[in-house]
Tab-separated table of C-alpha atoms in Angstrom:
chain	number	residue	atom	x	y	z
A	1	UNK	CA	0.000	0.000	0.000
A	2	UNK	CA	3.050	2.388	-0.440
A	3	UNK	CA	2.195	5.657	-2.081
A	4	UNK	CA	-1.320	5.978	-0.044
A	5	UNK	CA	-1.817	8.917	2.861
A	6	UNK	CA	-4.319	8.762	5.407
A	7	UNK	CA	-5.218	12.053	7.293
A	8	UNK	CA	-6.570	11.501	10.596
A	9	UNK	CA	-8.854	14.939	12.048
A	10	UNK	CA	-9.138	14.558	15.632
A	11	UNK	CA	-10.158	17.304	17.871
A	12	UNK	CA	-7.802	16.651	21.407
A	13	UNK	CA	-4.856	14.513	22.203
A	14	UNK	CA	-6.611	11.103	23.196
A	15	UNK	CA	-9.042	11.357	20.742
A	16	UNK	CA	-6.689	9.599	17.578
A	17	UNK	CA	-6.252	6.493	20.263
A	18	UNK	CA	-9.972	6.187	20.970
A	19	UNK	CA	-10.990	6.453	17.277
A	20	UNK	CA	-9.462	3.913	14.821
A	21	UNK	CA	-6.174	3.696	16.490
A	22	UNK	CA	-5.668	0.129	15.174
A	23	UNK	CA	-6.943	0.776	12.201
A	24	UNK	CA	-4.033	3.323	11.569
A	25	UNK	CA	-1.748	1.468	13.113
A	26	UNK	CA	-2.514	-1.651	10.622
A	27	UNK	CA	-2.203	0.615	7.583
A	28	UNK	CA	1.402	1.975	9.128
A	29	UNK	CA	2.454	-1.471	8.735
A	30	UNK	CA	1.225	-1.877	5.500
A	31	UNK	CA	3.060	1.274	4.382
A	32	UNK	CA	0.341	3.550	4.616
A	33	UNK	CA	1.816	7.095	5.379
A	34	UNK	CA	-0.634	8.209	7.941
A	35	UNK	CA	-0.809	11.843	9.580
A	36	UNK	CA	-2.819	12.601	13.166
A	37	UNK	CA	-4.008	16.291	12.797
A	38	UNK	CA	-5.072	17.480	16.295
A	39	UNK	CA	-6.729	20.622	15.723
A	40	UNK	CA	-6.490	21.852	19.816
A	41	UNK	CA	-3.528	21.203	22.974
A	42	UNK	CA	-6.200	19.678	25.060
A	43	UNK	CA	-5.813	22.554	27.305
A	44	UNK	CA	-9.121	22.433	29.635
A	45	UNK	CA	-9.283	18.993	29.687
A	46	UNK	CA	-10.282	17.455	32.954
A	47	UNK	CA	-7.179	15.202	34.537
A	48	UNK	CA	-9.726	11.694	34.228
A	49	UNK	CA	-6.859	9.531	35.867
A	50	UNK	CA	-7.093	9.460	39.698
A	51	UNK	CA	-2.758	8.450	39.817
A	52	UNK	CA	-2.018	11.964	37.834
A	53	UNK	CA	-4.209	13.717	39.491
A	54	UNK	CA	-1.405	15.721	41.598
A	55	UNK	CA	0.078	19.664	41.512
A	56	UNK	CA	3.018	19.108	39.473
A	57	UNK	CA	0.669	17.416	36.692
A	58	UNK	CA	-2.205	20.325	37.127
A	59	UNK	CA	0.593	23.204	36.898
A	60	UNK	CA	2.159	21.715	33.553
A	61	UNK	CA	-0.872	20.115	32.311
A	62	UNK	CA	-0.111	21.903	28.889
A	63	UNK	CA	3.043	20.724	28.364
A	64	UNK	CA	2.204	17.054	29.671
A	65	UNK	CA	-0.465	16.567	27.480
A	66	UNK	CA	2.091	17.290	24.594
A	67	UNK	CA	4.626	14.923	25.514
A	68	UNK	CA	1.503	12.245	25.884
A	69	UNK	CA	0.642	12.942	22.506
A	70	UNK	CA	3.918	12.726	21.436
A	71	UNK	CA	4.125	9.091	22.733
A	72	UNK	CA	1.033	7.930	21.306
A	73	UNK	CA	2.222	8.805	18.005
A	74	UNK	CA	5.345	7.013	17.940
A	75	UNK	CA	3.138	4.103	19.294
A	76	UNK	CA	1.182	4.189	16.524
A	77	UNK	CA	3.336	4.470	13.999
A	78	UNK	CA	2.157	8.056	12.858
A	79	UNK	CA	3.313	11.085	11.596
A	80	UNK	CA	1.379	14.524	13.567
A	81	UNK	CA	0.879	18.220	13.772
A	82	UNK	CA	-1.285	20.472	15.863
A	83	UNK	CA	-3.315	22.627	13.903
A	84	UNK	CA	-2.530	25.208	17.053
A	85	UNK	CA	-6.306	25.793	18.519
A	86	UNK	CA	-7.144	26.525	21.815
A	87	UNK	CA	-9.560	24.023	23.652
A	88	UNK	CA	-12.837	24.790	24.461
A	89	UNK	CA	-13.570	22.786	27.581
A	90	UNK	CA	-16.981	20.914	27.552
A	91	UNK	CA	-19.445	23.352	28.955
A	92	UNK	CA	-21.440	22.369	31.842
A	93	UNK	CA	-24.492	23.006	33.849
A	94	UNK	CA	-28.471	24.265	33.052
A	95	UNK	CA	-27.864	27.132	31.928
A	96	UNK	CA	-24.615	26.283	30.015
A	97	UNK	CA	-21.981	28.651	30.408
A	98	UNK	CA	-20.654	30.729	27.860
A	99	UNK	CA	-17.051	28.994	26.182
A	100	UNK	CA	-13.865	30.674	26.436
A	101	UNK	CA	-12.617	33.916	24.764
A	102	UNK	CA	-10.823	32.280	22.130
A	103	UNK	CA	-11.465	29.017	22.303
A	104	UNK	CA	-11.393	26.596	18.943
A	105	UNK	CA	-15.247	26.804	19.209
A	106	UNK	CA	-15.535	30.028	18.771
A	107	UNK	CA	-12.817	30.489	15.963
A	108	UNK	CA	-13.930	31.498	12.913
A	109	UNK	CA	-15.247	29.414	10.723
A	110	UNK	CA	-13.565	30.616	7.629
A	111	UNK	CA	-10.156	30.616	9.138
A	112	UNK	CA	-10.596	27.241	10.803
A	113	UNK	CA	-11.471	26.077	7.237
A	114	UNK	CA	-7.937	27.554	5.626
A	115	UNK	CA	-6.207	26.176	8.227
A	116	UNK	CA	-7.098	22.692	7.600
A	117	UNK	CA	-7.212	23.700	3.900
A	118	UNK	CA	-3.149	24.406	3.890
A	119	UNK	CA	-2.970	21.022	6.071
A	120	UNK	CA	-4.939	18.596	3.342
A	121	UNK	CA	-2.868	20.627	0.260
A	122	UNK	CA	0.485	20.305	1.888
A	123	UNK	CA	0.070	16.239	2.976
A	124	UNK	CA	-2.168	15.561	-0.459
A	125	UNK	CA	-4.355	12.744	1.448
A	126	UNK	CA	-6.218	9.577	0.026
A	127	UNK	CA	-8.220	9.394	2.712
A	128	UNK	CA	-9.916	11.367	5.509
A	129	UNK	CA	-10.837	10.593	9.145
A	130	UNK	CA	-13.384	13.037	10.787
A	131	UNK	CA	-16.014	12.680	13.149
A	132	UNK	CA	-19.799	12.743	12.266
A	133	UNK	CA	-21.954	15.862	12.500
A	134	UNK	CA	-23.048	14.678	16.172
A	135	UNK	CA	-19.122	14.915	16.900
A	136	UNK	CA	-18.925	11.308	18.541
A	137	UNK	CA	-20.420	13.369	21.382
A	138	UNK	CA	-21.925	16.954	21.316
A	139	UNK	CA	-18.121	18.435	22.841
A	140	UNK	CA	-18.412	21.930	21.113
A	141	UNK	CA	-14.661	21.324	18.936
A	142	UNK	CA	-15.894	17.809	17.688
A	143	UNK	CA	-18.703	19.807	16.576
A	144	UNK	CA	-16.092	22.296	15.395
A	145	UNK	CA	-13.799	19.443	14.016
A	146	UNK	CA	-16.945	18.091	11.676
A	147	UNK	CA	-17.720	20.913	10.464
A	148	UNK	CA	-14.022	22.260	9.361
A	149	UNK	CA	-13.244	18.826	7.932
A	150	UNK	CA	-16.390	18.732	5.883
A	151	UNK	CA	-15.824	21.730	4.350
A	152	UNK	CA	-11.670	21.776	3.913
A	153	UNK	CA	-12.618	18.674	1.966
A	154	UNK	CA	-14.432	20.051	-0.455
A	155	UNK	CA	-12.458	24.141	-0.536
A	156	UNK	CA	-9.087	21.867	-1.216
A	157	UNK	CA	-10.247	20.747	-4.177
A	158	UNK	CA	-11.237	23.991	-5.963
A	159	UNK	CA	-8.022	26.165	-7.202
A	160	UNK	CA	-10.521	29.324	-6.652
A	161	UNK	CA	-10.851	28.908	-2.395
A	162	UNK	CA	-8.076	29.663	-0.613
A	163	UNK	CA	-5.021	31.011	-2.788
A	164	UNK	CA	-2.118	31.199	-1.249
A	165	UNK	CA	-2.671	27.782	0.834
A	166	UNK	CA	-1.022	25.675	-1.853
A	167	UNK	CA	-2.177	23.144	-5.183
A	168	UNK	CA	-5.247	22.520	-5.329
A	169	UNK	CA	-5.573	19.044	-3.784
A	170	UNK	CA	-8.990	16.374	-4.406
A	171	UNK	CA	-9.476	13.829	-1.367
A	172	UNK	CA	-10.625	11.152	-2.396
A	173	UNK	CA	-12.978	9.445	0.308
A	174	UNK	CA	-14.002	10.928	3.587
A	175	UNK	CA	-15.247	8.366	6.843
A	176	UNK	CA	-16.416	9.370	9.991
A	177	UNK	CA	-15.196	7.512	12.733
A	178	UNK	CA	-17.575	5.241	14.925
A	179	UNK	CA	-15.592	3.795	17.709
A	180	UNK	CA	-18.615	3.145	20.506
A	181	UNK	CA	-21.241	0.739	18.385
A	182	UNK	CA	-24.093	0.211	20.968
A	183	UNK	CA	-23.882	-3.644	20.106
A	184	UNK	CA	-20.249	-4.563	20.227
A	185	UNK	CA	-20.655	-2.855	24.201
A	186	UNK	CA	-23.256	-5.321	24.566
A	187	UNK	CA	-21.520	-8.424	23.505
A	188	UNK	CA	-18.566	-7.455	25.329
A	189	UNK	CA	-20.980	-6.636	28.466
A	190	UNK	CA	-22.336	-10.109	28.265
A	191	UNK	CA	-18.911	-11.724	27.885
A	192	UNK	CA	-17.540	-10.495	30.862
A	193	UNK	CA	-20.640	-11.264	32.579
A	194	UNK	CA	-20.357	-14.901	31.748
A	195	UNK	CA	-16.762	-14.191	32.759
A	196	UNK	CA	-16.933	-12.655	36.649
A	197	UNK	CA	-20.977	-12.019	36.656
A	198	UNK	CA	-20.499	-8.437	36.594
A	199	UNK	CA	-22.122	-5.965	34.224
A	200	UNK	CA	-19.114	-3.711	33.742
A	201	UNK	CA	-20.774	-1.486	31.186
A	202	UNK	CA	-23.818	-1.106	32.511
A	203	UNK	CA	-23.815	2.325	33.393
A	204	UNK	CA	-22.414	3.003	30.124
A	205	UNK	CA	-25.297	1.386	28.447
A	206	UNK	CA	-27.881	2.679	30.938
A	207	UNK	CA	-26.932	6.470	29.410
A	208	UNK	CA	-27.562	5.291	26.012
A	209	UNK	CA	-31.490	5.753	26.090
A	210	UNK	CA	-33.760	4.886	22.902
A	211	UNK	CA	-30.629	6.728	20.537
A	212	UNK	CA	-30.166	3.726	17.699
A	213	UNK	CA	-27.172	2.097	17.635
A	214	UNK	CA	-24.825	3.850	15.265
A	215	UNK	CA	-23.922	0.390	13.787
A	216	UNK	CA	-26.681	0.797	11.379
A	217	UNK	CA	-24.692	3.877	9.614
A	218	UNK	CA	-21.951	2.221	9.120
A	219	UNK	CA	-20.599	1.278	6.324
A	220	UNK	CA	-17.326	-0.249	6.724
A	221	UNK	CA	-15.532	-2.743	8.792
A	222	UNK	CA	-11.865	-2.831	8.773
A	223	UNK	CA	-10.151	-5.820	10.541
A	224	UNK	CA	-7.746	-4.663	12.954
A	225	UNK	CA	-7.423	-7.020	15.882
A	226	UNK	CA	-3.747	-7.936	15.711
A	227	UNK	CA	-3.597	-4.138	16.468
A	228	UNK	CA	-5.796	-3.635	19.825
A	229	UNK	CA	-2.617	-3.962	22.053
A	230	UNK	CA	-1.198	-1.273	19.927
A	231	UNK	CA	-4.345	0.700	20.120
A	232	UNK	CA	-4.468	0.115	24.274
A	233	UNK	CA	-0.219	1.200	24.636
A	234	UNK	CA	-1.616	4.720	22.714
A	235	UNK	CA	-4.548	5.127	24.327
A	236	UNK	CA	-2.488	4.263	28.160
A	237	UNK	CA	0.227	6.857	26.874
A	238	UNK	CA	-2.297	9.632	27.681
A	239	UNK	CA	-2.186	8.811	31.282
A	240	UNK	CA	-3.757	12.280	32.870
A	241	UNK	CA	-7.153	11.374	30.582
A	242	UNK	CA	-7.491	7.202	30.531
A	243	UNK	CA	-7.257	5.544	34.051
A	244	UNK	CA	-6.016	1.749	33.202
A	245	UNK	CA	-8.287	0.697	36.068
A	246	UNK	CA	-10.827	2.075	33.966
A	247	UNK	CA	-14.121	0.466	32.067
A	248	UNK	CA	-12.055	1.594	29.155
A	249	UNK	CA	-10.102	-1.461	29.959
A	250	UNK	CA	-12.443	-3.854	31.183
A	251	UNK	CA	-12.501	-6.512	28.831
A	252	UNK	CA	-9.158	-8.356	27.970
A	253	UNK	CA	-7.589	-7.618	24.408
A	254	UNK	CA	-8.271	-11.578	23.736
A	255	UNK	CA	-11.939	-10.990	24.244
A	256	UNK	CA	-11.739	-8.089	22.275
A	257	UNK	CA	-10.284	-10.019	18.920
A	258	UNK	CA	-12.692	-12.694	19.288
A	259	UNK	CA	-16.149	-10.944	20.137
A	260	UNK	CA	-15.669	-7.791	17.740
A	261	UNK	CA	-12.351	-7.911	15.919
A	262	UNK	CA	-13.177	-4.975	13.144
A	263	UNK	CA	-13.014	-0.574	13.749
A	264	UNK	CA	-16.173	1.366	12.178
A	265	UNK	CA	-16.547	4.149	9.913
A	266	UNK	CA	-19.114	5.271	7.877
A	267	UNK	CA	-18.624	6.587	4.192
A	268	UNK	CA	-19.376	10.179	4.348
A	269	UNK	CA	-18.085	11.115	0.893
A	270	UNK	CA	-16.147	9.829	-1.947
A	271	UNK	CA	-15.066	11.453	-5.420
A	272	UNK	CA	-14.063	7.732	-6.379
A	273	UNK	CA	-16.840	4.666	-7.817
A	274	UNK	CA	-18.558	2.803	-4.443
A	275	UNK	CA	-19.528	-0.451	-5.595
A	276	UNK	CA	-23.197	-1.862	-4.935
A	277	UNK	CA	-23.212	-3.730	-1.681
A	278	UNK	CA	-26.197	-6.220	-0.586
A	279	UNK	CA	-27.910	-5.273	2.672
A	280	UNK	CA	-25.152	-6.501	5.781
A	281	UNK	CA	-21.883	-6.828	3.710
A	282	UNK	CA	-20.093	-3.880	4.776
A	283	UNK	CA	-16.294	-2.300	2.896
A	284	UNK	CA	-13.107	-3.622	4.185
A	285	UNK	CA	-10.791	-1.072	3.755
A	286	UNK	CA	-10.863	2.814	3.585
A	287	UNK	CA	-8.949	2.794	0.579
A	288	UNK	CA	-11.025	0.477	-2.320
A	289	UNK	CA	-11.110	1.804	-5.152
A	290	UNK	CA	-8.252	5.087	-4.399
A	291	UNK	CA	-5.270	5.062	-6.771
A	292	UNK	CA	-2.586	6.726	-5.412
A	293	UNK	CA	-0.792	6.929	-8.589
A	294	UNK	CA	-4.146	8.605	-10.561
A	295	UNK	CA	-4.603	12.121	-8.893
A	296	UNK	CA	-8.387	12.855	-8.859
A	297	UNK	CA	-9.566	16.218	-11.068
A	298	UNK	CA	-9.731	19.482	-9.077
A	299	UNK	CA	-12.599	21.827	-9.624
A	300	UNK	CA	-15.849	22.437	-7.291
A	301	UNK	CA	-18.328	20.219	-6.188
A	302	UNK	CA	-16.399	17.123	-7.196
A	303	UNK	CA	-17.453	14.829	-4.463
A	304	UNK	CA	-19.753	12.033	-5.129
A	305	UNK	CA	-23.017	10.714	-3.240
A	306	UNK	CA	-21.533	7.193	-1.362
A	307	UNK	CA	-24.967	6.564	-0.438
């Protein structure tokens, strides 16, 4: 697979190990040329880890969070870059309080878009990873992070946006990454269950409500379970926000490979053919149909309809 890039939009540090982290790490091995863009420092995160939960981490939290992300990259195999945004925070309460004075939330839009504009022209990706327009969650910058990516996807490709950011550049499928299907929780749940006779998801599941499972947008299934111990070193390497003794961790990487062995993604938008797929078969890799040695056409409105 040399020759193909994968571009990776991810809103904080943690995020790129929680969402497709294996699936990036198998393509690195394949010789996939893969690039994390974090588009904020992870600045107002909370410290989620109990064991780094002390002064010294609090009063360099900045700086720590850097050198976390800087470990999870090598453990993935990845190349990365901060797009240089501010983090929002999540806003909480009833009222919700107003974000931060220049917070990534509240940049504007425009400029957001030519940032990540420059980013897709200089790299040239095959392939783009972004969140859905739900963000994952509602966190105002995955909101942010959706709606930048959608739109740098489709400004890259037209030589008339954003001269002076580089050649024009034609992605040539866009997914949105799907990392918490309702069902494979489920399995898992009743797994360890079977296991100990404890439901160590349940309060996970309990929060889900009547929401449908977001299994039935996906559209593709890549098989990455030689890659989950990979995927749990990056995710551990961001130790102020993922506490090992955490559900996170619940269920043993050998469960994990056997019970639900694939990452999701759903198809969001290709300028490439999709072939016709009967009801339950789902794509294997992100990359069908791309040739990285046939650059797509530039112009506007050049993406196609997956659907």
């Amino acid at each position: 697979m040399a020759g193909l890039r994968l571009m990776a939009v991810h809103a904080h540090p943690d995020d790129e190990a929680s969402k497709g982290s294996a699936t990036m790490a198998k393509y690195v091995a394949q010789g996939v040329t893969v690039l994390v863009e974090t588009c904020t420092g992870g600045e107002r995160g909370s410290i989620l880890n109990p064991a780094m939960d002390r002064p010294d981490v609090v009063a360099d939290l900045v700086r720590v969070r850097r050198r976390e992300m800087a470990r999870a990259a090598d453990i993935l195999g990845v190349e990365h870059h901060w797009l240089g945004y501010e983090d929002s925070g999540l806003p909480e309460g009833d009222p919700l309080p107003p974000l931060p004075p220049g917070c990534f939330a509240l940049a504007d839009d425009d400029e957001v878009t030519r940032s990540l504009v420059a980013r897709i022209r200089e790299f040239r990706p095959h392939v783009m990873i972004t969140y859905d327009e739900n963000g994952g969650y509602p966190h105002p910058d995955h909101l942010k992070v959706h709606a930048a990516s959608m739109a740098a996807y489709e400004a890259a490709a037209d030589p008339a946006r954003y001269p002076g950011t580089g050649e024009p550049w034609a992605v040539a499928k866009v997914y949105y990454t799907h990392g918490f299907p309702k069902s494979r929780l489920e399995l898992l749940d009743e797994e360890l269950f079977a296991r100990d006779g404890v439901r160590h998801f349940a309060e996970f599941l309990s929060r889900w409500g009547d929401r449908p499972d977001i299994m039935e947008r996906v559209t593709t299934r890549v098989e990455c379970a030689d890659y989950f111990e990979q995927r749990n070193s990056a995710l551990l390497a961001h130790a102020t926000q993922i506490d090992p003794n955490g559900w996170f961790f619940a269920a043993p990487v050998e469960m994990q490979q056997r019970v639900w062995p694939t990452e999701e993604f759903e198809l969001a938008a290709s300028r490439v053919a999709i072939p016709a797929r009967a009801e339950g078969e789902y794509e294997s890799d992100l990359f069908e149909g791309v040739d990285p040695y046939v650059p797509l056409p530039v112009g506007p409105s050049t993406a196609k309809d997956p659907r």
